Amino acid sequence: MVFGATGDPRTLAVTYSRRAGTDPVAVWRDDVEPGLARSDGYRRVGEIRATTYRGREAADMEWLVRDDGTRVRTFGRGFLLGGGRSFSLRWTTPAGDWDDSANERALAVFLKTFREDTT
């Protein structure tokens, strides 16, 4: 599910999978990144980082691509639910806005308030 306004490159995307592996870093690296690498101007920012999210195994990844001529940056957090199930949360904004305090607040609120429902 993708949330955003028409014509605005800022989006919030939530994906759910029933076929995730057991290592969230490997999911980003092996399952997600090869598809992203085919995107216009793709470049990963830093390393894929293992973390936790609400007590669950998780991994964070950031990348840059071109979307309709606009350079955008995405933060992605994937986390495992068990039984092969996982969520991916992705916040995308124009790359030039990445360090703006409003962008940082929006991402923080998104991560703090997301609630998974797999029913």
XYZ file of N, CA and C in Angstrom:
357
model
N 0.840 -1.149 0.000
C 0.000 0.000 0.000
C 0.900 1.230 0.000
N 0.614 2.172 -0.873
C 1.410 3.395 -0.966
C 0.505 4.586 -0.671
N 0.974 5.451 0.213
C 0.248 6.658 0.578
C 1.040 7.863 0.097
N 0.358 8.802 -0.530
C 1.002 10.022 -0.990
C 0.052 10.802 -1.876
N 0.385 12.049 -2.121
C -0.441 12.915 -2.953
C 0.041 12.861 -4.397
N -0.879 12.927 -5.324
C -0.544 12.932 -6.740
C 0.409 14.081 -7.046
N 1.494 13.750 -7.746
C 2.469 14.770 -8.126
C 3.485 15.101 -7.055
N 3.358 14.540 -5.871
C 4.304 14.788 -4.781
C 5.155 13.540 -4.603
N 6.479 13.653 -4.706
C 7.326 12.465 -4.598
C 7.422 11.887 -3.187
N 6.862 12.567 -2.191
C 6.889 12.033 -0.824
C 5.843 10.931 -0.709
N 6.312 9.750 -0.339
C 5.388 8.636 -0.182
C 5.745 7.811 1.035
N 4.744 7.142 1.512
C 4.862 6.193 2.593
C 4.331 4.873 2.040
N 5.169 3.851 2.031
C 4.763 2.552 1.493
C 4.872 1.488 2.575
N 3.882 0.608 2.605
C 3.862 -0.514 3.531
C 3.620 -1.768 2.701
N 4.524 -2.726 2.813
C 4.330 -3.998 2.117
C 4.336 -5.129 3.135
N 3.626 -6.176 2.805
C 3.525 -7.362 3.646
C 3.885 -8.568 2.798
N 4.643 -9.474 3.359
C 5.034 -10.695 2.638
C 4.789 -11.917 3.511
N 4.441 -13.000 2.865
C 4.297 -14.292 3.545
C 5.450 -15.226 3.196
N 6.473 -14.691 2.500
C 7.581 -15.529 2.036
C 8.946 -14.943 2.348
N 9.076 -14.260 3.446
C 10.361 -13.649 3.801
C 11.302 -14.708 4.361
N 12.571 -14.476 4.197
C 13.578 -15.353 4.780
C 13.705 -15.118 6.275
N 14.726 -15.731 6.864
C 14.903 -15.644 8.315
C 15.913 -14.584 8.744
N 16.542 -13.921 7.783
C 17.544 -12.899 8.072
C 17.120 -11.606 7.378
N 16.697 -10.576 8.133
C 16.204 -9.363 7.481
C 17.258 -8.632 6.651
N 18.529 -8.719 7.031
C 19.584 -8.107 6.201
C 19.645 -8.817 4.854
N 19.593 -10.138 4.873
C 19.642 -10.916 3.635
C 18.417 -10.656 2.759
N 17.264 -10.421 3.377
C 16.065 -10.116 2.584
C 16.289 -8.849 1.765
N 16.788 -7.771 2.411
C 17.075 -6.537 1.664
C 18.126 -6.796 0.583
N 19.225 -7.450 0.974
C 20.362 -7.644 0.070
C 20.019 -8.576 -1.096
N 19.383 -9.702 -0.806
C 19.202 -10.746 -1.819
C 17.864 -10.678 -2.546
N 16.822 -10.214 -1.871
C 15.493 -10.218 -2.468
C 15.065 -8.854 -2.998
N 15.413 -7.793 -2.286
C 14.926 -6.457 -2.649
C 15.924 -5.696 -3.512
N 17.181 -5.669 -3.102
C 18.164 -4.830 -3.794
C 18.352 -5.181 -5.274
N 18.344 -6.444 -5.693
C 18.510 -6.706 -7.135
C 17.454 -6.008 -7.995
N 16.221 -5.929 -7.541
C 15.190 -5.203 -8.281
C 15.419 -3.709 -8.262
N 15.833 -3.191 -7.120
C 16.122 -1.761 -7.023
C 17.284 -1.367 -7.926
N 18.258 -2.258 -8.052
C 19.459 -1.963 -8.850
C 19.120 -1.690 -10.315
N 17.957 -2.128 -10.766
C 17.530 -1.864 -12.140
C 16.828 -0.511 -12.274
N 16.627 0.183 -11.163
C 15.963 1.492 -11.179
C 16.921 2.563 -11.682
N 16.356 3.592 -12.290
C 17.143 4.702 -12.825
C 17.946 5.379 -11.718
N 19.266 5.382 -11.862
C 20.139 6.089 -10.938
C 20.274 5.455 -9.565
N 19.971 4.160 -9.449
C 20.020 3.508 -8.137
C 21.411 3.584 -7.516
N 21.427 3.922 -6.224
C 22.646 3.867 -5.424
C 22.253 3.650 -3.978
N 22.794 2.610 -3.371
C 22.539 2.385 -1.939
C 23.340 3.395 -1.154
N 22.758 3.887 -0.059
C 23.424 4.821 0.846
C 23.872 4.022 2.067
N 25.172 3.843 2.223
C 25.698 3.111 3.371
C 25.426 1.624 3.290
N 25.565 0.994 4.422
C 25.374 -0.453 4.525
C 23.953 -0.782 4.950
N 23.545 -1.990 4.706
C 22.289 -2.494 5.258
C 22.575 -2.806 6.723
N 21.763 -2.258 7.611
C 22.043 -2.350 9.044
C 21.034 -3.234 9.768
N 21.541 -4.234 10.490
C 20.675 -5.058 11.341
C 20.228 -4.212 12.525
N 18.975 -4.366 12.916
C 18.421 -3.631 14.050
C 17.265 -4.440 14.619
N 16.534 -3.850 15.522
C 15.284 -4.438 15.993
C 14.198 -3.383 15.874
N 12.983 -3.850 15.758
C 11.836 -2.952 15.678
C 10.712 -3.587 16.484
N 10.377 -2.939 17.584
C 9.355 -3.465 18.483
C 9.663 -4.896 18.928
N 10.940 -5.129 19.224
C 11.377 -6.429 19.715
C 11.531 -7.493 18.652
N 11.379 -7.134 17.384
C 11.499 -8.101 16.288
C 12.791 -7.851 15.513
N 13.332 -8.929 14.932
C 14.505 -8.772 14.071
C 14.136 -7.887 12.893
N 15.035 -6.968 12.563
C 14.758 -6.007 11.503
C 16.062 -5.607 10.824
N 15.930 -4.892 9.713
C 17.083 -4.328 9.019
C 16.655 -3.042 8.331
N 17.562 -2.078 8.290
C 17.336 -0.790 7.639
C 18.226 -0.669 6.415
N 17.664 -0.067 5.385
C 18.421 0.185 4.163
C 17.961 1.525 3.609
N 18.902 2.299 3.052
C 18.579 3.570 2.410
C 19.136 3.551 1.000
N 18.412 4.208 0.074
C 18.880 4.257 -1.299
C 18.348 5.483 -2.020
N 19.017 5.786 -3.118
C 18.655 6.893 -4.006
C 18.269 6.329 -5.368
N 17.258 6.926 -6.003
C 16.873 6.617 -7.380
C 16.323 7.887 -8.003
N 16.070 7.833 -9.295
C 15.368 8.916 -9.978
C 13.936 8.459 -10.206
N 12.986 9.330 -9.868
C 11.569 9.048 -10.054
C 10.984 10.193 -10.856
N 10.638 9.935 -12.101
C 10.129 10.979 -12.999
C 11.050 12.194 -13.032
N 12.348 11.949 -13.061
C 13.332 13.020 -13.152
C 13.744 13.628 -11.827
N 13.062 13.276 -10.745
C 13.391 13.798 -9.415
C 14.245 12.793 -8.675
N 15.357 13.251 -8.119
C 16.209 12.381 -7.298
C 15.524 12.219 -5.952
N 15.197 10.969 -5.582
C 14.528 10.716 -4.313
C 15.377 9.772 -3.471
N 15.176 9.900 -2.168
C 15.871 9.036 -1.213
C 14.826 8.281 -0.409
N 15.090 7.009 -0.183
C 14.167 6.160 0.552
C 14.860 5.527 1.744
N 14.159 5.531 2.868
C 14.549 4.761 4.041
C 13.610 3.572 4.088
N 14.176 2.379 4.184
C 13.352 1.186 4.306
C 13.692 0.428 5.572
N 12.668 -0.018 6.268
C 12.865 -0.891 7.430
C 12.019 -2.134 7.195
N 12.688 -3.270 7.157
C 11.989 -4.540 7.043
C 12.084 -5.265 8.364
N 10.984 -5.860 8.797
C 11.034 -6.604 10.055
C 10.233 -7.895 9.936
N 10.722 -8.905 10.648
C 10.167 -10.249 10.573
C 9.080 -10.443 11.620
N 8.040 -11.162 11.238
C 6.955 -11.496 12.143
C 7.007 -12.957 12.579
N 7.803 -13.762 11.886
C 7.859 -15.199 12.127
C 7.024 -15.938 11.086
N 7.321 -17.205 10.913
C 6.563 -18.007 9.959
C 6.683 -17.527 8.527
N 7.806 -16.875 8.174
C 8.008 -16.372 6.824
C 7.319 -15.050 6.536
N 6.646 -14.479 7.522
C 5.915 -13.231 7.313
C 6.775 -12.025 7.684
N 6.585 -10.945 6.944
C 7.349 -9.732 7.231
C 6.600 -8.501 6.729
N 7.017 -7.353 7.254
C 6.567 -6.056 6.764
C 7.779 -5.266 6.303
N 7.556 -4.405 5.340
C 8.542 -3.431 4.907
C 7.880 -2.068 4.984
N 8.531 -1.137 5.660
C 8.071 0.241 5.773
C 9.054 1.110 5.003
N 8.552 1.936 4.093
C 9.442 2.754 3.252
C 8.949 4.191 3.209
N 9.869 5.095 3.527
C 9.591 6.529 3.472
C 10.457 7.114 2.376
N 9.846 7.765 1.387
C 10.554 8.349 0.255
C 10.269 9.837 0.186
N 11.311 10.612 -0.051
C 11.194 12.068 -0.150
C 12.253 12.578 -1.136
N 12.083 13.769 -1.699
C 13.140 14.299 -2.550
C 14.471 14.289 -1.799
N 15.525 13.883 -2.477
C 16.837 13.762 -1.831
C 17.271 15.078 -1.186
N 16.957 16.190 -1.819
C 17.336 17.484 -1.269
C 16.635 17.838 0.030
N 15.519 17.171 0.322
C 14.764 17.421 1.553
C 15.142 16.460 2.678
N 16.028 15.518 2.407
C 16.289 14.427 3.349
C 16.660 14.912 4.744
N 17.510 15.922 4.847
C 17.985 16.377 6.148
C 17.101 17.442 6.795
N 15.989 17.790 6.162
C 15.075 18.773 6.748
C 14.452 18.221 8.023
N 14.264 19.072 8.995
C 13.682 18.620 10.264
C 12.265 18.086 10.076
N 11.498 18.634 9.148
C 10.139 18.136 8.904
C 10.178 16.709 8.381
N 11.138 16.414 7.529
C 11.297 15.050 7.009
C 11.672 14.100 8.138
N 12.611 14.520 8.965
C 13.032 13.675 10.083
C 11.878 13.401 11.042
N 11.065 14.421 11.317
C 9.905 14.235 12.205
C 8.880 13.293 11.589
N 8.622 13.445 10.289
C 7.645 12.584 9.622
C 8.075 11.125 9.694
N 9.341 10.848 9.432
C 9.844 9.476 9.505
C 9.755 8.944 10.931
N 10.122 9.747 11.903
C 10.069 9.313 13.303
C 8.636 8.979 13.727
N 7.682 9.814 13.329
C 6.278 9.564 13.672
C 5.787 8.291 12.998
N 6.116 8.119 11.755
C 5.730 6.921 11.013
C 6.227 5.662 11.716
N 7.506 5.646 12.076
C 8.071 4.465 12.730
C 7.486 4.251 14.129
N 7.175 5.326 14.800
C 6.649 5.213 16.165
C 5.184 4.750 16.176
N 4.411 5.141 15.190
C 2.969 4.902 15.246
C 2.487 3.732 14.400
N 3.322 3.151 13.548
C 2.871 2.029 12.717
C 2.457 0.851 13.585
N 1.331 0.247 13.250
C 0.848 -0.949 13.943
C 0.527 -2.005 12.897
N 1.137 -3.151 13.036
C 0.881 -4.212 12.075
C -0.404 -4.966 12.418
N -1.110 -5.351 11.374
C -2.313 -6.173 11.520
C -2.279 -7.160 10.357
N -2.051 -8.405 10.654
C -1.902 -9.412 9.610
C -3.150 -10.266 9.451
N -4.270 -9.814 10.012
C -5.498 -10.613 9.897
C -6.245 -10.309 8.639
